[in-house]
Amino acid sequence: MYLNIQNVTKEFDKFEAVKNFSLEVKEGELISLLGPSGCGKTTMLRMIGGFLNPSKGFIYLENKDITKTPPEKRPVSTVFQNYALFPHLNVLENVLYGLKNKKILSKKAMLEKAIKMLDIVGMTEYKSRSVSELSGGQQQRVALARSLVLGPKVLLMDEPLSNLDAKLRVKMREEIKKIQRELKITMIFVTHDQEEAISISDKIVVMNEGKVIQIGAPKEIYEKPENIFVANFIGRANTLIIKGEKIIVRPENVQLSFQEKSYKGEIIEKNYLGFFTTYGIKSFFDEKEHIIYSDLLGSENEFEIKDEVFFDFKSIHYL
Ligand SMILES: Nc1ncnc2c1ncn2[C@@H]1O[C@H](COP(=O)(O)OP(=O)(O)OP(=O)(O)O)[C@@H](O)[C@H]1O
Ligand SMILES: [Mg+2]
């Protein structure tokens, strides 16, 4: 295994911020750590980066134990949330900085490498600009180039897009994914945004209260959540007991109709959201009243509050 994290625990005094965390990462994979605020994502990332020592457990990179290797000695690079660029240096100088410290390349080779990386992140034309004159997205690109130019074996990113506005976040995450694929770089990406995790990851690690709850490909996590926490953290879910079995149904899998179907209910909520509409349907399951949510595409929103409707489940996941 390329990167192997084994039973890592981090205690701060008596408080366990990360509990028995294990993860295997293949070379070239993009892994997201996803979970609510305070669940231990940053703590885990800082242990991979070497900025914190695990209280228990081991971290191996290409079969070498790096658990206690200091950050500057491990081939791991981190892009921080606030980018941490050097304000007194221009764009090119920022990217060159780490290379100069390493002192292994000639001046010409360093310059070529830095320019190539600026080209990859689309910042060549800004190379002489002061970083304080850049927009958030541009600073993000420089921070990425500065980390990538060092050729790390693993690139760590802690909520790198959280300072950007919604549109730019989507654009940057697509770019990061593209660059990651092109360079085949192994990356661990921290986010608490489920859509972000789903869209860019090969695998998602869902965490809660310091523990790994589920590891899987985005589709697996979404379609086959292991428990209600995962089902509700990633997307929305109707949770029901039918014939003694606990199930979840995603709202987009609840099909409504005026014609007779398996279940019956009354529409009590309607929320028009543009490309889809969310309905709340009052219905009885297991002799209890439930509100079942159904998401229908914008073109199918002919149902109104107080309508008696029938519905079926297009797909069910058993817990
Ligand atoms: N140096 C520290 N000393 C004591 N407790 C800490 C320390 N660093 C983190 N913690 C605690 O460990 C827990 C996990 O923190 P962490 O920063 O890893 O969470 P996170 O998942 O990154 O959250 P967020 O999404 O808000 O960034 C929190 O309860 C936090 O208060
Ligand atoms: Mg954090």
Short mmCIF file of C-alpha atoms and ligand atoms in Angstrom, two decimals:
data_model
loop_
_atom_site.label_atom_id
_atom_site.label_comp_id
_atom_site.label_asym_id
_atom_site.label_seq_id
_atom_site.Cartn_x
_atom_site.Cartn_y
_atom_site.Cartn_z
CA MET A 1 0.00 0.00 0.00
CA TYR A 2 1.24 3.49 -0.91
CA LEU A 3 0.04 5.36 2.18
CA ASN A 4 -1.04 3.24 5.10
CA ILE A 5 -2.51 4.75 8.24
CA GLN A 6 -2.89 2.19 11.01
CA ASN A 7 -4.95 2.60 14.18
CA VAL A 8 -4.01 6.23 14.73
CA THR A 9 -5.31 7.91 17.87
CA LYS A 10 -4.67 11.49 18.99
CA GLU A 11 -5.29 12.52 22.55
CA PHE A 12 -5.22 16.11 23.76
CA ASP A 13 -4.90 15.67 27.53
CA LYS A 14 -7.64 13.13 28.14
CA PHE A 15 -9.73 14.08 25.10
CA GLU A 16 -9.50 11.80 22.07
CA ALA A 17 -9.80 13.99 18.96
CA VAL A 18 -9.05 11.05 16.60
CA LYS A 19 -9.90 7.50 17.60
CA ASN A 20 -8.31 4.44 16.06
CA PHE A 21 -8.22 5.82 12.51
CA SER A 22 -7.13 3.40 9.78
CA LEU A 23 -6.98 4.09 6.05
CA GLU A 24 -5.20 2.63 3.03
CA VAL A 25 -4.52 4.95 0.11
CA LYS A 26 -3.34 3.86 -3.33
CA GLU A 27 -0.91 5.93 -5.36
CA GLY A 28 -2.75 8.60 -7.39
CA GLU A 29 -5.97 8.44 -5.38
CA LEU A 30 -7.90 11.48 -4.23
CA ILE A 31 -9.36 10.85 -0.78
CA SER A 32 -11.68 13.22 1.08
CA LEU A 33 -12.07 13.36 4.82
CA LEU A 34 -15.66 14.46 5.35
CA GLY A 35 -17.48 15.15 8.58
CA PRO A 36 -19.04 17.80 10.81
CA SER A 37 -17.05 20.53 12.54
CA GLY A 38 -14.84 19.19 15.31
CA CYS A 39 -14.86 15.56 14.14
CA GLY A 40 -11.06 15.41 13.86
CA LYS A 41 -10.37 16.03 10.15
CA THR A 42 -7.70 18.70 10.62
CA THR A 43 -6.10 16.77 13.48
CA MET A 44 -5.80 13.68 11.26
CA LEU A 45 -4.39 15.72 8.37
CA ARG A 46 -1.82 17.38 10.61
CA MET A 47 -0.62 13.96 11.75
CA ILE A 48 -0.16 12.90 8.11
CA GLY A 49 1.71 16.16 7.48
CA GLY A 50 3.90 15.62 10.55
CA PHE A 51 2.76 18.74 12.40
CA LEU A 52 1.28 16.61 15.21
CA ASN A 53 2.46 13.30 16.61
CA PRO A 54 -0.06 10.48 17.01
CA SER A 55 -0.59 9.26 20.58
CA LYS A 56 -0.98 5.73 19.19
CA GLY A 57 -0.71 4.05 15.81
CA PHE A 58 1.49 4.26 12.74
CA ILE A 59 1.71 6.02 9.38
CA TYR A 60 3.62 4.32 6.57
CA LEU A 61 4.47 5.87 3.19
CA GLU A 62 5.75 3.39 0.61
CA ASN A 63 6.33 0.92 3.46
CA LYS A 64 8.50 3.36 5.36
CA ASP A 65 7.42 4.30 8.88
CA ILE A 66 7.03 8.10 8.87
CA THR A 67 4.99 8.34 12.08
CA LYS A 68 7.60 10.45 13.82
CA THR A 69 9.36 12.04 10.81
CA PRO A 70 9.34 15.86 11.08
CA PRO A 71 7.27 17.72 8.43
CA GLU A 72 10.23 19.11 6.49
CA LYS A 73 11.74 15.62 6.21
CA ARG A 74 8.66 13.83 4.87
CA PRO A 75 7.69 14.02 1.20
CA VAL A 76 4.28 15.44 2.07
CA SER A 77 3.12 18.96 1.29
CA THR A 78 0.17 20.89 2.71
CA VAL A 79 -2.03 23.60 1.20
CA PHE A 80 -3.52 25.52 4.09
CA GLN A 81 -6.98 27.04 4.25
CA ASN A 82 -5.60 30.59 4.38
CA TYR A 83 -3.00 29.73 1.66
CA ALA A 84 -0.12 31.07 3.84
CA LEU A 85 1.58 32.80 0.89
CA PHE A 86 4.51 35.14 1.54
CA PRO A 87 3.05 38.63 1.08
CA HIS A 88 6.42 40.31 0.37
CA LEU A 89 7.22 37.92 -2.50
CA ASN A 90 5.65 37.94 -5.95
CA VAL A 91 3.85 34.98 -7.52
CA LEU A 92 6.92 33.38 -9.08
CA GLU A 93 9.05 33.93 -5.98
CA ASN A 94 6.38 32.25 -3.86
CA VAL A 95 6.45 29.19 -6.09
CA LEU A 96 10.27 29.16 -6.16
CA TYR A 97 10.57 29.47 -2.39
CA GLY A 98 10.38 25.80 -1.42
CA LEU A 99 12.64 24.73 -4.29
CA LYS A 100 15.32 27.21 -3.22
CA ASN A 101 15.20 25.81 0.30
CA LYS A 102 15.75 22.30 -0.96
CA LYS A 103 18.92 23.38 -2.79
CA ILE A 104 19.02 20.44 -5.17
CA LEU A 105 18.33 22.05 -8.55
CA SER A 106 20.23 24.62 -10.60
CA LYS A 107 18.77 28.11 -10.84
CA LYS A 108 17.67 27.49 -14.41
CA ALA A 109 16.04 24.15 -13.59
CA MET A 110 14.16 25.68 -10.66
CA LEU A 111 12.87 28.50 -12.82
CA GLU A 112 11.71 26.10 -15.53
CA LYS A 113 9.93 23.95 -12.98
CA ALA A 114 8.20 26.91 -11.34
CA ILE A 115 7.06 28.34 -14.69
CA LYS A 116 5.73 24.96 -15.75
CA MET A 117 3.73 24.67 -12.55
CA LEU A 118 2.34 28.21 -12.93
CA ASP A 119 1.31 27.19 -16.42
CA ILE A 120 -0.52 24.10 -15.09
CA VAL A 121 -2.50 26.21 -12.63
CA GLY A 122 -3.12 28.92 -15.22
CA MET A 123 -1.13 31.70 -13.51
CA THR A 124 1.83 32.30 -15.88
CA GLU A 125 0.69 35.76 -16.88
CA TYR A 126 0.58 36.83 -13.24
CA LYS A 127 4.08 35.65 -12.39
CA SER A 128 5.46 39.10 -11.51
CA ARG A 129 2.42 40.24 -9.56
CA SER A 130 2.49 40.77 -5.83
CA VAL A 131 0.36 38.08 -4.17
CA SER A 132 -1.51 40.75 -2.22
CA GLU A 133 -2.98 41.96 -5.52
CA LEU A 134 -4.54 38.58 -6.34
CA SER A 135 -8.13 37.40 -5.91
CA GLY A 136 -8.93 34.48 -3.60
CA GLY A 137 -9.08 32.00 -6.47
CA GLN A 138 -5.76 33.23 -7.87
CA GLN A 139 -4.09 32.97 -4.47
CA GLN A 140 -5.44 29.46 -4.20
CA ARG A 141 -3.81 28.56 -7.54
CA VAL A 142 -0.46 29.99 -6.41
CA ALA A 143 -0.66 28.05 -3.14
CA LEU A 144 -1.38 24.89 -5.12
CA ALA A 145 1.54 25.53 -7.51
CA ARG A 146 3.85 26.22 -4.58
CA SER A 147 3.03 22.85 -3.03
CA LEU A 148 3.01 20.88 -6.29
CA VAL A 149 6.36 22.20 -7.50
CA LEU A 150 8.06 20.31 -4.66
CA GLY A 151 6.84 17.05 -6.17
CA PRO A 152 5.34 15.70 -2.95
CA LYS A 153 4.38 12.05 -2.70
CA VAL A 154 1.20 13.14 -0.94
CA LEU A 155 -0.53 16.51 -1.16
CA LEU A 156 -2.74 17.52 1.76
CA MET A 157 -5.44 20.18 1.44
CA ASP A 158 -7.42 21.41 4.42
CA GLU A 159 -10.70 23.02 3.29
CA PRO A 160 -8.83 24.80 0.50
CA LEU A 161 -11.97 26.22 -1.08
CA SER A 162 -13.81 27.51 1.97
CA ASN A 163 -12.72 31.13 1.44
CA LEU A 164 -14.09 31.28 -2.11
CA ASP A 165 -17.59 32.22 -3.25
CA ALA A 166 -19.97 29.46 -4.35
CA LYS A 167 -19.35 29.69 -8.13
CA LEU A 168 -15.57 29.87 -7.81
CA ARG A 169 -15.57 26.94 -5.37
CA VAL A 170 -17.15 24.73 -8.01
CA LYS A 171 -14.75 25.94 -10.70
CA MET A 172 -11.67 25.47 -8.49
CA ARG A 173 -12.68 22.01 -7.34
CA GLU A 174 -13.01 20.93 -10.96
CA GLU A 175 -9.58 22.39 -11.71
CA ILE A 176 -8.00 20.73 -8.69
CA LYS A 177 -9.44 17.39 -9.78
CA LYS A 178 -8.13 17.90 -13.33
CA ILE A 179 -4.62 18.80 -12.13
CA GLN A 180 -4.63 15.91 -9.67
CA ARG A 181 -5.51 13.49 -12.49
CA GLU A 182 -2.97 14.93 -14.91
CA LEU A 183 -0.13 14.82 -12.42
CA LYS A 184 -1.40 11.54 -10.89
CA ILE A 185 -0.78 13.00 -7.49
CA THR A 186 -1.99 11.30 -4.31
CA MET A 187 -4.15 13.75 -2.45
CA ILE A 188 -6.01 13.97 0.83
CA PHE A 189 -8.62 16.66 0.85
CA VAL A 190 -10.51 17.83 3.93
CA THR A 191 -13.98 19.27 3.59
CA HIS A 192 -17.25 19.45 5.43
CA ASP A 193 -19.11 20.04 2.16
CA GLN A 194 -20.70 16.78 1.05
CA GLU A 195 -21.24 17.90 -2.55
CA GLU A 196 -17.56 18.85 -2.83
CA ALA A 197 -16.49 15.46 -1.47
CA ILE A 198 -18.82 13.56 -3.80
CA SER A 199 -17.76 15.48 -6.88
CA ILE A 200 -13.99 15.18 -6.60
CA SER A 201 -13.14 12.06 -4.59
CA ASP A 202 -12.15 8.56 -5.56
CA LYS A 203 -12.96 7.61 -1.99
CA ILE A 204 -14.64 9.40 0.90
CA VAL A 205 -13.85 8.81 4.56
CA VAL A 206 -16.90 9.85 6.59
CA MET A 207 -15.93 10.81 10.14
CA ASN A 208 -17.88 11.66 13.27
CA GLU A 209 -16.62 12.38 16.79
CA GLY A 210 -13.07 11.33 15.94
CA LYS A 211 -14.06 8.01 14.42
CA VAL A 212 -14.19 6.66 10.88
CA ILE A 213 -17.84 5.84 10.20
CA GLN A 214 -17.59 4.65 6.59
CA ILE A 215 -15.04 4.52 3.77
CA GLY A 216 -16.17 4.11 0.18
CA ALA A 217 -16.50 5.52 -3.30
CA PRO A 218 -18.94 8.45 -3.50
CA LYS A 219 -21.61 6.30 -5.16
CA GLU A 220 -21.27 3.62 -2.51
CA ILE A 221 -21.50 6.14 0.33
CA TYR A 222 -24.55 7.78 -1.22
CA GLU A 223 -26.42 4.65 -2.29
CA LYS A 224 -25.33 2.28 0.45
CA PRO A 225 -24.80 4.30 3.62
CA GLU A 226 -23.96 2.05 6.56
CA ASN A 227 -26.11 3.94 9.04
CA ILE A 228 -28.47 6.86 9.50
CA PHE A 229 -25.67 9.30 10.31
CA VAL A 230 -24.04 8.74 6.91
CA ALA A 231 -27.41 8.73 5.12
CA ASN A 232 -28.33 12.10 6.57
CA PHE A 233 -24.89 13.67 6.37
CA ILE A 234 -24.62 12.91 2.67
CA GLY A 235 -27.81 14.04 1.02
CA ARG A 236 -31.28 13.66 2.55
CA ALA A 237 -32.97 10.44 3.46
CA ASN A 238 -36.41 9.11 4.43
CA THR A 239 -35.88 6.60 7.24
CA LEU A 240 -38.67 4.07 7.72
CA ILE A 241 -39.44 0.66 9.16
CA ILE A 242 -41.36 -1.52 6.73
CA LYS A 243 -42.33 -5.05 7.77
CA GLY A 244 -39.84 -4.91 10.62
CA GLU A 245 -36.95 -3.83 8.39
CA LYS A 246 -35.19 -0.50 8.68
CA ILE A 247 -34.83 1.16 5.30
CA ILE A 248 -33.81 4.44 3.78
CA VAL A 249 -35.18 5.96 0.60
CA ARG A 250 -33.65 9.00 -1.08
CA PRO A 251 -36.24 11.71 -1.91
CA GLU A 252 -35.46 11.44 -5.64
CA ASN A 253 -36.54 7.79 -5.45
CA VAL A 254 -40.04 8.57 -4.17
CA GLN A 255 -42.31 8.65 -7.22
CA LEU A 256 -45.64 10.46 -6.92
CA SER A 257 -48.81 9.84 -8.90
CA PHE A 258 -52.56 10.45 -8.89
CA GLN A 259 -52.96 6.84 -10.04
CA GLU A 260 -53.06 3.99 -7.53
CA LYS A 261 -49.62 2.84 -6.30
CA SER A 262 -48.29 0.96 -3.24
CA TYR A 263 -48.65 3.78 -0.69
CA LYS A 264 -51.04 6.65 -0.10
CA GLY A 265 -50.67 10.05 1.56
CA GLU A 266 -51.50 13.74 1.56
CA ILE A 267 -49.24 16.52 0.35
CA ILE A 268 -48.57 18.91 3.21
CA GLU A 269 -45.47 20.75 1.96
CA LYS A 270 -44.33 22.00 -1.40
CA ASN A 271 -41.03 23.80 -1.97
CA TYR A 272 -40.21 24.98 -5.46
CA LEU A 273 -36.40 25.05 -5.86
CA GLY A 274 -35.97 25.74 -9.56
CA PHE A 275 -34.74 22.61 -11.21
CA PHE A 276 -36.57 20.46 -8.69
CA THR A 277 -39.46 20.65 -6.25
CA THR A 278 -39.52 19.06 -2.79
CA TYR A 279 -42.81 17.65 -1.51
CA GLY A 280 -43.64 16.53 2.02
CA ILE A 281 -46.25 13.77 2.10
CA LYS A 282 -48.07 12.82 5.30
CA SER A 283 -48.43 9.07 5.37
CA PHE A 284 -48.66 6.09 7.74
CA PHE A 285 -45.96 3.46 8.06
CA ASP A 286 -45.77 0.94 10.84
CA GLU A 287 -48.94 2.55 12.27
CA LYS A 288 -47.13 5.84 12.79
CA GLU A 289 -47.48 9.11 10.96
CA HIS A 290 -44.44 10.01 8.88
CA ILE A 291 -43.57 12.79 6.51
CA ILE A 292 -42.06 11.31 3.40
CA TYR A 293 -40.01 13.63 1.22
CA SER A 294 -40.10 13.41 -2.54
CA ASP A 295 -37.95 15.44 -4.95
CA LEU A 296 -39.36 15.79 -8.43
CA LEU A 297 -37.79 17.48 -11.41
CA GLY A 298 -39.09 20.97 -12.21
CA SER A 299 -41.18 19.71 -15.11
CA GLU A 300 -43.15 17.28 -12.89
CA ASN A 301 -44.45 19.66 -10.26
CA GLU A 302 -48.20 19.43 -10.88
CA PHE A 303 -49.01 18.29 -7.31
CA GLU A 304 -50.42 20.75 -4.80
CA ILE A 305 -50.80 20.97 -1.01
CA LYS A 306 -53.82 18.94 0.23
CA ASP A 307 -53.75 16.67 -2.83
CA GLU A 308 -54.28 12.98 -2.10
CA VAL A 309 -51.46 11.17 -3.85
CA PHE A 310 -50.03 7.70 -4.29
CA PHE A 311 -46.37 6.85 -4.25
CA ASP A 312 -43.81 4.13 -4.78
CA PHE A 313 -40.14 3.71 -3.98
CA LYS A 314 -37.96 3.38 -7.07
CA SER A 315 -35.07 2.09 -4.99
CA ILE A 316 -34.70 1.14 -1.32
CA HIS A 317 -31.60 0.68 0.79
CA TYR A 318 -31.81 -1.71 3.75
CA LEU A 319 -29.84 -0.68 6.83
N1 LIG B 1 -4.35 21.54 20.09
C1 LIG B 1 -5.50 21.10 20.59
N2 LIG B 1 -5.71 20.97 21.91
C2 LIG B 1 -6.87 20.50 22.42
N3 LIG B 1 -7.92 20.14 21.65
C3 LIG B 1 -7.80 20.24 20.33
C4 LIG B 1 -6.59 20.73 19.72
N4 LIG B 1 -6.76 20.70 18.37
C5 LIG B 1 -8.01 20.25 18.16
N5 LIG B 1 -8.63 19.96 19.32
C6 LIG B 1 -9.99 19.42 19.47
O1 LIG B 1 -10.07 18.23 18.72
C7 LIG B 1 -11.32 18.11 18.06
C8 LIG B 1 -11.10 17.93 16.56
O2 LIG B 1 -10.61 19.15 16.03
P1 LIG B 1 -10.29 19.33 14.49
O3 LIG B 1 -9.70 20.67 14.31
O4 LIG B 1 -9.49 18.16 14.03
O5 LIG B 1 -11.75 19.25 13.86
P2 LIG B 1 -12.22 19.43 12.33
O6 LIG B 1 -12.93 18.18 11.96
O7 LIG B 1 -11.07 19.85 11.50
O8 LIG B 1 -13.30 20.60 12.45
P3 LIG B 1 -13.61 21.85 11.46
O9 LIG B 1 -14.50 21.30 10.37
O10 LIG B 1 -14.34 22.80 12.33
O11 LIG B 1 -12.30 22.39 10.93
C9 LIG B 1 -12.09 19.36 18.43
O12 LIG B 1 -12.97 19.05 19.49
C10 LIG B 1 -11.01 20.34 18.88
O13 LIG B 1 -11.52 21.25 19.82
MG MG B 2 -10.60 21.59 10.41
#
